[in-house]
CSV table of C-alpha atoms in Angstrom, one decimal:
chain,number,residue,atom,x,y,z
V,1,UNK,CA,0.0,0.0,0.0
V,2,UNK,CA,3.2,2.6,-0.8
V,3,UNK,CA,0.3,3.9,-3.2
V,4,UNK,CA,-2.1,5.5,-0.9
V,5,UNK,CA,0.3,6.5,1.5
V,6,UNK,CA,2.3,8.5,-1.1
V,7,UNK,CA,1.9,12.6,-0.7
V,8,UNK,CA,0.5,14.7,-3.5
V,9,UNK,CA,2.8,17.7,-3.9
V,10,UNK,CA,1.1,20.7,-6.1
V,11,UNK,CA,-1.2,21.1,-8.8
V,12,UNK,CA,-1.7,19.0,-11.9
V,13,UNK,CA,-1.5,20.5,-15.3
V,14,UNK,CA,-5.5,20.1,-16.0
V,15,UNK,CA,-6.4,22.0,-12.3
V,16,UNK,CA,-4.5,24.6,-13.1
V,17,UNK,CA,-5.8,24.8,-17.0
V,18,UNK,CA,-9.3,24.8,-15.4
V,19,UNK,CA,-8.8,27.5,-12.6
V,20,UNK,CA,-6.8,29.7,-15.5
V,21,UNK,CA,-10.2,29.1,-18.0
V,22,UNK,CA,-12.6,29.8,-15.2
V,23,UNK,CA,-10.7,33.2,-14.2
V,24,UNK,CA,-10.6,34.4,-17.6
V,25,UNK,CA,-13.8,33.9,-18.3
V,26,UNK,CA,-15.1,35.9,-14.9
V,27,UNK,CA,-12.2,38.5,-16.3
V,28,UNK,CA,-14.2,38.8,-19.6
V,29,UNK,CA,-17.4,39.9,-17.8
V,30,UNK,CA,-16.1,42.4,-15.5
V,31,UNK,CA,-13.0,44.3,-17.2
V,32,UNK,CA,-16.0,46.6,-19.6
V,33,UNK,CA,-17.9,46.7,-16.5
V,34,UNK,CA,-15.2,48.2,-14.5
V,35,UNK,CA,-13.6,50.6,-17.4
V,36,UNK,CA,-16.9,52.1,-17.9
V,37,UNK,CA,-17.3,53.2,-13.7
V,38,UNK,CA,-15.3,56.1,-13.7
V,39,UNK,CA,-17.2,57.7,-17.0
V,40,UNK,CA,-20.5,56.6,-15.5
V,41,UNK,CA,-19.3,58.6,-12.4
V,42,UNK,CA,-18.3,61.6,-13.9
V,43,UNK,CA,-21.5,61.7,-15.7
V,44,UNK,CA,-23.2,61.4,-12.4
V,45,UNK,CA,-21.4,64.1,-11.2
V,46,UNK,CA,-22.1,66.2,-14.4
V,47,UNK,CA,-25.9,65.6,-13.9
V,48,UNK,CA,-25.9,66.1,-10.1
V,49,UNK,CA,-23.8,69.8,-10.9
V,50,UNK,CA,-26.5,70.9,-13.4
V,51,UNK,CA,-29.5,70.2,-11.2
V,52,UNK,CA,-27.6,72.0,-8.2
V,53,UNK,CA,-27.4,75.0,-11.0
V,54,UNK,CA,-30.8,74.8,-12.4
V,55,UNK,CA,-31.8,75.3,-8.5
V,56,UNK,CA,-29.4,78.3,-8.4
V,57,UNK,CA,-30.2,79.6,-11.3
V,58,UNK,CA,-33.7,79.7,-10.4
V,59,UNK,CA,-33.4,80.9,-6.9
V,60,UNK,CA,-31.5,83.5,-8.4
V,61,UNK,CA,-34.6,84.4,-10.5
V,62,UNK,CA,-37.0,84.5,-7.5
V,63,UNK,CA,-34.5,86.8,-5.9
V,64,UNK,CA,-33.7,89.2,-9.0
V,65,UNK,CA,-36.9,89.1,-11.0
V,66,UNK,CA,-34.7,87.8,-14.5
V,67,UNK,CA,-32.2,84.8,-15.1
V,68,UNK,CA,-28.1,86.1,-15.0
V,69,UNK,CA,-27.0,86.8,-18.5
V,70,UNK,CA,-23.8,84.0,-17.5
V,71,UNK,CA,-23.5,81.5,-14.6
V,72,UNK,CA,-19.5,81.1,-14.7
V,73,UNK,CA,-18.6,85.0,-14.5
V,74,UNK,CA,-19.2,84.1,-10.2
V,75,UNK,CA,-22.9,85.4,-10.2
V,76,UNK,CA,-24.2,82.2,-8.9
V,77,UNK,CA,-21.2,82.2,-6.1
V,78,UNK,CA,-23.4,82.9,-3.1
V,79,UNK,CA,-26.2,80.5,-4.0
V,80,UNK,CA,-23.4,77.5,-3.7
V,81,UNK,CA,-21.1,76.1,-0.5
V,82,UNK,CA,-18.1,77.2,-0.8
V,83,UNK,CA,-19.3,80.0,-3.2
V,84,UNK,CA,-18.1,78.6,-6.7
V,85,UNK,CA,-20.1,77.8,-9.2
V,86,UNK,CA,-19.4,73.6,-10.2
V,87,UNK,CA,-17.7,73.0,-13.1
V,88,UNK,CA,-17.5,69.6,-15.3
V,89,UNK,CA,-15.4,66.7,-13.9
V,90,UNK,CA,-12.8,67.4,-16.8
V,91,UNK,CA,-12.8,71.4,-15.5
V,92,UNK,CA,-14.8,72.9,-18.2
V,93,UNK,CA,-17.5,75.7,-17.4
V,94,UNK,CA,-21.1,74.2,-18.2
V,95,UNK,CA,-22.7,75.4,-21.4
V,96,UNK,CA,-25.7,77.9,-20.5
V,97,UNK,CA,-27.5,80.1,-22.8
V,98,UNK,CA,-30.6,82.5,-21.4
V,99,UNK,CA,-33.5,83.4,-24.4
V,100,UNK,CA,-35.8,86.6,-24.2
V,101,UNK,CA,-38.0,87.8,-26.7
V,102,UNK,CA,-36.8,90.6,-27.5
V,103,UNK,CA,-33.2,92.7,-26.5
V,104,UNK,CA,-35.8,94.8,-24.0
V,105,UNK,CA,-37.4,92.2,-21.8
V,106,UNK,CA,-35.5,90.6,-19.0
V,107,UNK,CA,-34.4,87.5,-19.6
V,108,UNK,CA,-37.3,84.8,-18.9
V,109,UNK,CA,-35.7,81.1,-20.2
V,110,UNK,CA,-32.5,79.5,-20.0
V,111,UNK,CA,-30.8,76.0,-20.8
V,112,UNK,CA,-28.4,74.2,-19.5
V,113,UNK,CA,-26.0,71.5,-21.0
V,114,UNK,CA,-23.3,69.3,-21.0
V,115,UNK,CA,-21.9,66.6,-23.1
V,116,UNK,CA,-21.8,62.8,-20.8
V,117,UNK,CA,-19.2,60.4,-21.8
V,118,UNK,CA,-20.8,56.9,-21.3
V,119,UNK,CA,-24.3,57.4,-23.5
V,120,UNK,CA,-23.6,57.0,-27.2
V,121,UNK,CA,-24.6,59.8,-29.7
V,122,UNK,CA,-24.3,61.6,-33.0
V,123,UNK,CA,-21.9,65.1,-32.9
V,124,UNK,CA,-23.3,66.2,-29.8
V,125,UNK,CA,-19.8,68.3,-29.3
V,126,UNK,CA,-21.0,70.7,-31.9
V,127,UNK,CA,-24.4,70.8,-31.0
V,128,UNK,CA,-23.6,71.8,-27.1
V,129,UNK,CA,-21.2,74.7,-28.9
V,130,UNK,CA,-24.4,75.9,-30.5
V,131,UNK,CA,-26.3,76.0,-27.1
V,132,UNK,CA,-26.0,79.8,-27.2
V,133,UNK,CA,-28.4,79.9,-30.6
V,134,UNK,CA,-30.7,77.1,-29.3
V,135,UNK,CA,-34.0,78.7,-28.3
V,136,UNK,CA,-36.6,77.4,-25.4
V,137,UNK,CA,-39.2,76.4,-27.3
V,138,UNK,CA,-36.5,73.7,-28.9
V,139,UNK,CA,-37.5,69.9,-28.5
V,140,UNK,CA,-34.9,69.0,-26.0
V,141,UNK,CA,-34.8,66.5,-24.1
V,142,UNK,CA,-33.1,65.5,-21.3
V,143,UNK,CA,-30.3,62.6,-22.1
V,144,UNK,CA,-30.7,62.6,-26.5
V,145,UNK,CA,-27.3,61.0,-27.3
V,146,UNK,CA,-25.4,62.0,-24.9
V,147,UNK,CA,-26.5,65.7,-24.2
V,148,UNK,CA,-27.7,66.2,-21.4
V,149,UNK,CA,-30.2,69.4,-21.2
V,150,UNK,CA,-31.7,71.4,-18.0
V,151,UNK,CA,-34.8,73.9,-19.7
V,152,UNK,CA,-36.5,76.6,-17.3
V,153,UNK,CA,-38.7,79.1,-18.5
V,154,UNK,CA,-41.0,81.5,-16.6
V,155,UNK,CA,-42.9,83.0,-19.3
């Protein structure tokens, strides 16, 4: 009985095939899964700075009777912590345009925007550069490609 009583040192060459298969296969699940987190969290952080605007922006309206003609010139300052308007993740201002009807009445509408990084879209780069000639009564919508668009109005 030398057989049974002989000791098994390491791993044979199928165990360690197996356990090398079975790794790469969990690997091939969760690498995209884990290069796409820190987009997804910027773009969280992206959405969560232009709803803390939108509230600034229209606290400042209830307090000045019109929507400021720019939110990164420091206007907005007081109505944050720390009094700084947020900027995007990669330290870009936010796009923000205000509408009026004409160059006389105060301004009544605005939009905000900002371009996400993990929702897939068509040249949504130019079309948040032409936020300043977009007008309120545009069809946006919130999340089309991957713009992402605050509207206000108080008409």
């Amino acid at each position: 009985m030398k057989f049974s009583a002989r000791l098994r040192k390491g791993f044979t060459l199928i165990e360690l095939l197996i356990v090398i298969v079975i790794i790469g296969i969990l690997a091939v699940g969760l690498v995209p899964k884990v290069i796409d987190a820190p987009k997804k969290a910027r773009d969280t952080v992206r959405k969560t700075d232009i709803n803390q605007i939108k509230i600034a922006v229209e606290s400042y309206y209830s307090d000045k009777g019109s929507y400021p003609a720019n939110i990164s010139d420091g206007t907005l300052g007081s109505y944050f912590q720390g009094g700084k308007t947020p900027v995007d993740p990669n330290g870009v201002a936010y796009s923000y345009s205000k509408d009026n009807a004409d160059a006389a009445a105060k301004y009544k509408c605005y939009i905000l925007g900002v371009q996400t990084e993990s929702a897939q879209g068509g040249n949504s780069a130019a079309a948040l550069a032409n936020i300043g000639t977009m007008k309120c009564d545009a069809a946006l919508t919130a999340g089309a490609g991957n713009l992402y668009y605050v509207v206000g109005s108080n008409y």
